[in-house]
Amino acid sequence: MFKVAVLGASGLLGRALADELALQPDWQVVSTAFRRAGSQLIALDIRDAQAVAQFIEREAPDAVVVAAAERRPDVCEHDPALARALNVDAVRYVAQAAARRGAWVLSISTDYVFDGSQPPYRYDARPSPLNAYGRSKLDGERALAETTAFGCVLRLPLLYGPIVDWTESAVTSLVPAIAASAHGTADTKPAVMDAWAIRYPTFTPDVAFVIRQMLEHHARGEAINGIAQWSGEEPMTKYEIALRLAEALQLGEARLTPQYTPTDATPRPHNCHLDSSRLEALGIGRRTRFDTAIREVLVKFPWPGDAAGSS
Ligand SMILES: NC(=O)c1ccc[n+]([C@@H]2O[C@H](COP(=O)([O-])OP(=O)(O)OC[C@H]3O[C@@H](n4cnc5c(N)ncnc54)[C@H](OP(=O)(O)O)[C@@H]3O)[C@@H](O)[C@H]2O)c1
C-alpha cells in the first residue's frame, strides 16, 4: 500500500491536503502537527532531528510532504533563528531521514523566493528574495536539493481556503476590516487596502488536488524531481480581493480606499506570478475561480450576521 506522511497537517494547506488524500481508497496517510496535535494528528516537532528520523523510520512512508513551516513574513523578519530552524534545518532533517529510507520528499515553498520585478517566473528563473521569509524558504529549497535528488520543491503563491480563524490566510484576514468599514458610523474611516502588489490567490483544495496528482506520479514510478510551481491565474491586488470579498459577504456598503504605494514594514515583492507550465505539461492541475472558491470558504466559516454564510 502507498503510504504518505503529511507534516504540518493542522495548517491551512496541510488540512486541505489531508482531506484530499483521505479520499484515496488505497493509500495510507499519516499526519503530524505541533501545537494542534491530537487524536488524528501525531505530535512531531520538526526542529528535532532525532524525532524526525525516528518518525520516518517507524512509519516508513513512500512519500513525505512538508507543509510545516513558519510562513509569516513579519515573524521571520523578527525571529530569523526560528525561520531558519523550521524553513531550512527541518527540511534538511526530513530529507536526510527520507533519503535513508528511499522515500520521496515534496517540500512546499513560496513565490517570495523571487523579487517580483520580472514576472512571470519559470521554475528555473533565478531567485532573489527580498525578505527574511523568502531567504529562509530559498535556503530550504537548497537544503532539499543538497540532501537528496529524490525530492521536489513545490512553490506556491498567496493561499486561501477553508479556515479555522480569519487570520489564517492573508485573503480572509481582510474580512474584519471590510466588515468594520461597512458597519461603522458615518465617522468610521474607510478601510485602506493595498492596491500596489499583484497577487494570484490560490485555493488550498486546488493545491491539494495538484499535490495528490504529483503523488500519483510517484506512486506509478514517475516521480517529479527538482522544482515545480503552481498558481491560480487571476491577478488581483488586496484592494481588488477586498472588493470581491465585500460582494461575497453581502455586507452592504463596505468603504474601501486603495493604497497605491507599498506601506509594509517588511519588504514584499510587487508581482511574483509563477509559471505553472511544468506541471501543466504533465496534465496536472485544477483551478477553481476565486469568486466561487471564496464563497465556499465563507459558507463554511461565516462572518457573524453575514447573509452569504446564512443562506
Ligand atoms: N499561506 C500562504 O499564503 C502561503 C503562500 C505560499 C507558500 N506557503 C507555504 O505553504 C506551506 C504551508 O503553509 P500554511 O499557510 O499552511 O502554514 P500554516 O497554516 O501556518 O501551518 C503551519 C504548519 O506548521 C506546523 N508547525 C509549526 N511549527 C512546527 C514545528 N516546530 N514542528 C512541526 N510542525 C510545526 C503547524 O502545526 P501546529 O499549528 O499544530 O503547531 C502547522 O501545521 C508553507 O511551506 C508555506 O511557506 C504558504
Short mmCIF file of C-alpha atoms and ligand atoms in Angstrom, two decimals:
data_model
loop_
_atom_site.label_atom_id
_atom_site.label_comp_id
_atom_site.label_asym_id
_atom_site.label_seq_id
_atom_site.Cartn_x
_atom_site.Cartn_y
_atom_site.Cartn_z
CA MET A 1 0.00 0.00 0.00
CA PHE A 2 1.25 3.51 -0.89
CA LYS A 3 1.92 5.46 2.28
CA VAL A 4 2.16 9.25 2.59
CA ALA A 5 3.28 11.28 5.60
CA VAL A 6 1.94 14.85 5.80
CA LEU A 7 3.98 17.06 8.14
CA GLY A 8 2.05 20.15 9.23
CA ALA A 9 -1.40 18.67 8.63
CA SER A 10 -3.02 21.12 11.09
CA GLY A 11 -2.17 24.19 8.95
CA LEU A 12 -4.09 25.96 6.20
CA LEU A 13 -2.62 23.86 3.39
CA GLY A 14 -1.97 20.70 5.42
CA ARG A 15 -5.66 20.34 6.36
CA ALA A 16 -6.79 20.63 2.73
CA LEU A 17 -4.16 18.07 1.74
CA ALA A 18 -5.15 15.62 4.48
CA ASP A 19 -8.80 15.95 3.34
CA GLU A 20 -7.84 15.30 -0.29
CA LEU A 21 -5.64 12.30 0.50
CA ALA A 22 -8.31 10.76 2.74
CA LEU A 23 -10.38 10.29 -0.45
CA GLN A 24 -7.75 7.93 -1.91
CA PRO A 25 -9.07 4.44 -1.12
CA ASP A 26 -5.77 2.57 -1.47
CA TRP A 27 -3.46 5.00 0.26
CA GLN A 28 -2.43 5.14 3.87
CA VAL A 29 -1.92 8.64 5.25
CA VAL A 30 -0.13 9.53 8.46
CA SER A 31 -0.39 13.16 9.57
CA THR A 32 1.54 15.25 12.08
CA ALA A 33 1.09 18.58 13.83
CA PHE A 34 2.88 20.54 16.53
CA ARG A 35 0.72 22.74 18.80
CA ARG A 36 -2.51 21.28 17.42
CA ALA A 37 -1.51 17.60 17.64
CA GLY A 38 -4.38 15.35 18.79
CA SER A 39 -6.05 12.02 18.26
CA GLN A 40 -5.74 12.14 14.44
CA LEU A 41 -2.51 14.14 14.33
CA ILE A 42 0.76 12.74 15.68
CA ALA A 43 2.86 15.25 17.65
CA LEU A 44 6.15 15.95 15.88
CA ASP A 45 8.48 18.92 16.33
CA ILE A 46 10.30 19.04 13.00
CA ARG A 47 13.13 21.07 14.60
CA ASP A 48 14.10 17.89 16.47
CA ALA A 49 16.33 15.91 14.06
CA GLN A 50 16.18 12.74 16.14
CA ALA A 51 12.38 12.84 16.45
CA VAL A 52 12.07 13.38 12.69
CA ALA A 53 14.41 10.44 11.97
CA GLN A 54 12.55 8.16 14.40
CA PHE A 55 9.17 9.14 12.94
CA ILE A 56 10.26 8.37 9.37
CA GLU A 57 11.98 5.11 10.40
CA ARG A 58 8.90 3.97 12.31
CA GLU A 59 6.25 4.97 9.75
CA ALA A 60 8.31 4.06 6.65
CA PRO A 61 6.33 6.28 4.24
CA ASP A 62 6.80 6.15 0.47
CA ALA A 63 6.46 9.93 0.35
CA VAL A 64 6.75 12.78 2.82
CA VAL A 65 5.03 16.14 2.23
CA VAL A 66 6.48 19.02 4.25
CA ALA A 67 3.69 21.56 4.79
CA ALA A 68 5.02 22.61 8.21
CA ALA A 69 6.82 25.95 8.17
CA GLU A 70 6.97 29.46 9.55
CA ARG A 71 5.22 31.34 6.78
CA ARG A 72 4.53 34.74 8.40
CA PRO A 73 6.98 37.25 6.84
CA ASP A 74 6.93 39.57 9.88
CA VAL A 75 7.73 36.71 12.29
CA CYS A 76 10.60 35.56 10.05
CA GLU A 77 11.96 39.10 9.94
CA HIS A 78 11.97 39.40 13.74
CA ASP A 79 12.98 35.81 14.55
CA PRO A 80 15.38 34.64 11.81
CA ALA A 81 16.58 31.77 14.05
CA LEU A 82 13.05 30.33 14.18
CA ALA A 83 12.65 30.84 10.42
CA ARG A 84 15.93 29.01 9.83
CA ALA A 85 15.08 26.16 12.22
CA LEU A 86 11.70 25.49 10.60
CA ASN A 87 12.20 26.51 6.98
CA VAL A 88 15.78 25.31 6.43
CA ASP A 89 17.20 22.93 9.06
CA ALA A 90 13.97 20.94 9.45
CA VAL A 91 13.74 20.43 5.67
CA ARG A 92 17.27 19.00 5.78
CA TYR A 93 16.39 16.63 8.65
CA VAL A 94 13.34 15.35 6.75
CA ALA A 95 15.32 14.98 3.53
CA GLN A 96 18.13 13.07 5.29
CA ALA A 97 15.74 10.66 7.02
CA ALA A 98 13.67 10.18 3.86
CA ALA A 99 16.79 9.55 1.75
CA ARG A 100 17.88 6.77 4.14
CA ARG A 101 14.52 5.05 3.60
CA GLY A 102 14.23 5.82 -0.12
CA ALA A 103 11.15 7.98 0.42
CA TRP A 104 10.31 10.84 -1.95
CA VAL A 105 10.04 14.32 -0.37
CA LEU A 106 7.75 17.11 -1.51
CA SER A 107 8.68 20.35 0.24
CA ILE A 108 6.40 23.38 -0.05
CA SER A 109 7.99 26.72 -0.90
CA THR A 110 6.84 30.18 -1.94
CA ASP A 111 6.75 32.76 -4.73
CA TYR A 112 8.58 35.07 -2.27
CA VAL A 113 11.86 33.47 -3.38
CA PHE A 114 11.55 35.99 -6.26
CA ASP A 115 11.84 39.78 -6.02
CA GLY A 116 8.70 40.37 -8.07
CA SER A 117 10.28 42.71 -10.65
CA GLN A 118 10.21 40.42 -13.73
CA PRO A 119 7.14 38.20 -13.83
CA PRO A 120 6.19 35.62 -14.87
CA TYR A 121 8.79 33.38 -13.22
CA ARG A 122 9.60 29.97 -14.64
CA TYR A 123 10.67 27.24 -12.21
CA ASP A 124 14.28 27.71 -13.36
CA ALA A 125 14.33 31.53 -13.06
CA ARG A 126 16.99 32.95 -10.74
CA PRO A 127 15.57 33.56 -7.25
CA SER A 128 16.30 36.83 -5.48
CA PRO A 129 14.26 37.09 -2.25
CA LEU A 130 13.55 40.50 -0.71
CA ASN A 131 12.83 39.48 2.87
CA ALA A 132 13.84 37.03 5.61
CA TYR A 133 10.90 34.70 4.88
CA GLY A 134 11.83 34.41 1.18
CA ARG A 135 15.51 33.91 2.02
CA SER A 136 14.72 31.15 4.53
CA LYS A 137 12.45 29.34 2.06
CA LEU A 138 15.10 29.59 -0.67
CA ASP A 139 17.69 28.16 1.73
CA GLY A 140 15.17 25.38 2.49
CA GLU A 141 14.88 24.63 -1.24
CA ARG A 142 18.67 24.39 -1.41
CA ALA A 143 18.81 22.19 1.70
CA LEU A 144 16.47 19.72 -0.01
CA ALA A 145 18.43 19.75 -3.29
CA GLU A 146 21.77 19.32 -1.48
CA THR A 147 20.47 16.35 0.53
CA THR A 148 18.55 14.28 -1.98
CA ALA A 149 17.87 14.09 -5.71
CA PHE A 150 14.67 12.16 -4.94
CA GLY A 151 12.53 15.14 -3.99
CA CYS A 152 10.66 18.13 -5.29
CA VAL A 153 10.05 21.71 -4.21
CA LEU A 154 6.55 23.00 -4.94
CA ARG A 155 6.41 26.81 -5.00
CA LEU A 156 3.04 28.38 -4.30
CA PRO A 157 1.68 31.95 -4.15
CA LEU A 158 -0.80 33.52 -1.70
CA LEU A 159 -3.09 30.76 -0.39
CA TYR A 160 -6.67 30.82 0.83
CA GLY A 161 -9.12 28.04 1.58
CA PRO A 162 -11.20 26.63 4.42
CA ILE A 163 -10.10 28.40 7.63
CA VAL A 164 -10.45 27.97 11.37
CA ASP A 165 -9.51 31.62 12.05
CA TRP A 166 -9.76 34.79 9.90
CA THR A 167 -6.03 35.46 10.30
CA GLU A 168 -5.02 32.09 8.79
CA SER A 169 -4.86 33.48 5.27
CA ALA A 170 -3.84 36.94 4.04
CA VAL A 171 -7.07 36.82 1.97
CA THR A 172 -9.53 36.18 4.81
CA SER A 173 -7.58 38.38 7.22
CA LEU A 174 -9.04 41.34 5.28
CA VAL A 175 -12.60 40.42 6.32
CA PRO A 176 -12.74 42.05 9.80
CA ALA A 177 -11.59 45.42 8.40
CA ILE A 178 -14.06 45.17 5.49
CA ALA A 179 -16.91 44.36 7.89
CA ALA A 180 -15.95 47.20 10.24
CA SER A 181 -15.96 49.66 7.32
CA ALA A 182 -19.45 48.52 6.30
CA HIS A 183 -20.95 48.51 9.78
CA GLY A 184 -19.34 51.66 11.12
CA THR A 185 -20.91 55.05 11.65
CA ALA A 186 -20.52 57.97 9.24
CA ASP A 187 -17.35 58.87 11.20
CA THR A 188 -15.74 55.44 10.70
CA LYS A 189 -12.68 55.73 8.47
CA PRO A 190 -12.67 53.67 5.23
CA ALA A 191 -10.51 50.53 5.29
CA VAL A 192 -7.25 51.19 3.43
CA MET A 193 -6.25 48.27 1.17
CA ASP A 194 -3.02 47.75 -0.74
CA ALA A 195 -3.55 48.34 -4.46
CA TRP A 196 0.13 48.04 -5.41
CA ALA A 197 1.20 44.41 -5.05
CA ILE A 198 -0.26 41.94 -7.54
CA ARG A 199 -1.13 38.56 -6.09
CA TYR A 200 -2.51 35.33 -7.54
CA PRO A 201 -4.68 33.92 -4.75
CA THR A 202 -4.68 30.14 -4.96
CA PHE A 203 -7.29 27.86 -3.37
CA THR A 204 -5.84 25.26 -0.98
CA PRO A 205 -8.19 22.43 -2.16
CA ASP A 206 -6.83 23.03 -5.70
CA VAL A 207 -3.25 22.82 -4.41
CA ALA A 208 -4.17 19.64 -2.52
CA PHE A 209 -5.52 18.19 -5.78
CA VAL A 210 -2.25 19.13 -7.54
CA ILE A 211 -0.17 17.51 -4.78
CA ARG A 212 -2.30 14.36 -4.96
CA GLN A 213 -1.62 14.21 -8.73
CA MET A 214 2.11 14.65 -8.08
CA LEU A 215 1.98 11.81 -5.54
CA GLU A 216 0.20 9.65 -8.11
CA HIS A 217 3.11 10.23 -10.49
CA HIS A 218 5.50 8.99 -7.80
CA ALA A 219 3.23 6.03 -6.96
CA ARG A 220 3.47 4.81 -10.55
CA GLY A 221 7.25 5.22 -10.64
CA GLU A 222 7.36 8.61 -12.38
CA ALA A 223 8.39 10.88 -9.50
CA ILE A 224 8.72 14.57 -10.35
CA ASN A 225 12.02 15.85 -9.02
CA GLY A 226 13.61 19.31 -8.80
CA ILE A 227 11.41 22.40 -8.73
CA ALA A 228 7.76 22.73 -9.68
CA GLN A 229 5.33 25.62 -9.31
CA TRP A 230 1.57 26.00 -9.10
CA SER A 231 -0.50 29.18 -9.19
CA GLY A 232 -4.00 30.50 -9.65
CA GLU A 233 -4.30 32.64 -12.78
CA GLU A 234 -6.46 35.56 -11.60
CA PRO A 235 -4.22 38.55 -10.78
CA MET A 236 -5.54 40.90 -8.12
CA THR A 237 -4.36 43.39 -5.54
CA LYS A 238 -5.54 43.17 -1.94
CA TYR A 239 -7.86 46.09 -2.74
CA GLU A 240 -9.44 44.04 -5.54
CA ILE A 241 -9.60 40.98 -3.28
CA ALA A 242 -11.36 43.14 -0.66
CA LEU A 243 -13.93 44.37 -3.22
CA ARG A 244 -14.73 40.75 -4.15
CA LEU A 245 -14.89 39.72 -0.51
CA ALA A 246 -17.27 42.61 0.25
CA GLU A 247 -19.54 41.46 -2.56
CA ALA A 248 -19.45 37.81 -1.43
CA LEU A 249 -20.13 38.82 2.18
CA GLN A 250 -23.15 40.95 1.13
CA LEU A 251 -22.34 43.39 3.89
CA GLY A 252 -23.90 46.42 2.23
CA GLU A 253 -21.70 49.47 1.77
CA ALA A 254 -18.10 48.47 2.52
CA ARG A 255 -15.94 51.61 2.38
CA LEU A 256 -12.54 50.72 0.95
CA THR A 257 -9.74 53.04 -0.09
CA PRO A 258 -6.98 51.85 -2.45
CA GLN A 259 -3.39 52.47 -1.34
CA TYR A 260 -1.21 52.70 -4.47
CA THR A 261 2.21 52.72 -2.79
CA PRO A 262 3.62 49.97 -0.54
CA THR A 263 3.49 50.68 3.19
CA ASP A 264 4.56 47.29 4.66
CA ALA A 265 7.29 47.30 7.31
CA THR A 266 8.60 44.04 5.80
CA PRO A 267 9.58 44.47 2.10
CA ARG A 268 7.30 42.46 -0.17
CA PRO A 269 7.61 41.74 -3.89
CA HIS A 270 5.43 43.53 -6.44
CA ASN A 271 4.40 40.66 -8.74
CA CYS A 272 5.79 37.12 -8.41
CA HIS A 273 3.48 35.47 -10.94
CA LEU A 274 4.57 31.81 -11.01
CA ASP A 275 4.61 29.95 -14.32
CA SER A 276 2.86 26.59 -13.75
CA SER A 277 3.68 25.13 -17.17
CA ARG A 278 5.97 22.34 -15.95
CA LEU A 279 3.09 20.68 -14.08
CA GLU A 280 0.50 21.61 -16.73
CA ALA A 281 2.61 19.80 -19.36
CA LEU A 282 2.25 16.65 -17.23
CA GLY A 283 -1.54 17.00 -17.20
CA ILE A 284 -1.51 18.20 -13.60
CA GLY A 285 -3.72 20.99 -12.31
CA ARG A 286 -7.07 22.38 -11.27
CA ARG A 287 -8.20 25.97 -10.77
CA THR A 288 -11.43 26.99 -9.06
CA ARG A 289 -12.48 30.58 -9.85
CA PHE A 290 -11.86 32.98 -6.97
CA ASP A 291 -15.47 34.18 -6.72
CA THR A 292 -16.71 30.58 -6.45
CA ALA A 293 -13.99 29.37 -4.08
CA ILE A 294 -14.23 32.32 -1.67
CA ARG A 295 -17.98 31.76 -1.32
CA GLU A 296 -17.26 28.13 -0.36
CA VAL A 297 -14.86 29.40 2.30
CA LEU A 298 -17.36 31.94 3.64
CA VAL A 299 -20.23 29.46 3.78
CA LYS A 300 -18.11 27.14 5.95
CA PHE A 301 -16.83 29.98 8.15
CA PRO A 302 -19.42 32.79 8.03
CA TRP A 303 -18.87 36.31 9.28
CA PRO A 304 -21.32 36.82 12.19
CA GLY A 305 -24.59 38.07 10.70
CA ASP A 306 -23.33 37.58 7.16
CA ALA A 307 -26.08 36.96 4.60
CA ALA A 308 -23.76 34.88 2.32
CA GLY A 309 -22.98 32.48 5.13
CA SER A 310 -26.51 32.15 6.44
CA SER A 311 -28.10 31.16 3.12
N1 LIG B 1 -0.23 30.64 3.45
C1 LIG B 1 0.22 31.16 2.31
O1 LIG B 1 -0.33 32.15 1.77
C2 LIG B 1 1.42 30.52 1.64
C3 LIG B 1 1.86 31.05 0.41
C4 LIG B 1 2.93 30.45 -0.25
C5 LIG B 1 3.56 29.36 0.32
N2 LIG B 1 3.14 28.88 1.52
C6 LIG B 1 3.84 27.74 2.09
O2 LIG B 1 2.91 26.69 2.23
C7 LIG B 1 3.27 25.87 3.34
C8 LIG B 1 2.08 25.71 4.26
O3 LIG B 1 1.71 26.99 4.75
P1 LIG B 1 0.38 27.21 5.60
O4 LIG B 1 -0.17 28.52 5.18
O5 LIG B 1 -0.47 26.00 5.57
O6 LIG B 1 1.02 27.41 7.06
P2 LIG B 1 0.28 27.41 8.45
O7 LIG B 1 -1.20 27.46 8.31
O8 LIG B 1 0.94 28.49 9.26
O9 LIG B 1 0.64 26.00 9.08
C9 LIG B 1 1.92 25.76 9.57
C10 LIG B 1 2.03 24.32 9.97
O10 LIG B 1 3.34 24.11 10.51
C11 LIG B 1 3.21 23.41 11.72
N3 LIG B 1 4.33 23.70 12.60
C12 LIG B 1 4.69 24.87 13.15
N4 LIG B 1 5.78 24.71 13.93
C13 LIG B 1 6.10 23.39 13.87
C14 LIG B 1 7.12 22.60 14.47
N5 LIG B 1 8.04 23.13 15.27
N6 LIG B 1 7.15 21.28 14.20
C15 LIG B 1 6.23 20.72 13.38
N7 LIG B 1 5.25 21.42 12.78
C16 LIG B 1 5.19 22.75 13.03
C17 LIG B 1 1.91 23.90 12.32
O11 LIG B 1 1.46 22.99 13.30
P3 LIG B 1 0.61 23.47 14.59
O12 LIG B 1 -0.32 24.53 14.11
O13 LIG B 1 -0.07 22.21 15.04
O14 LIG B 1 1.59 24.00 15.58
C18 LIG B 1 1.03 23.91 11.07
O15 LIG B 1 0.56 22.63 10.80
C19 LIG B 1 4.48 26.56 3.97
O16 LIG B 1 5.66 25.97 3.49
C20 LIG B 1 4.41 27.97 3.47
O17 LIG B 1 5.69 28.58 3.44
C21 LIG B 1 2.07 29.43 2.19
#
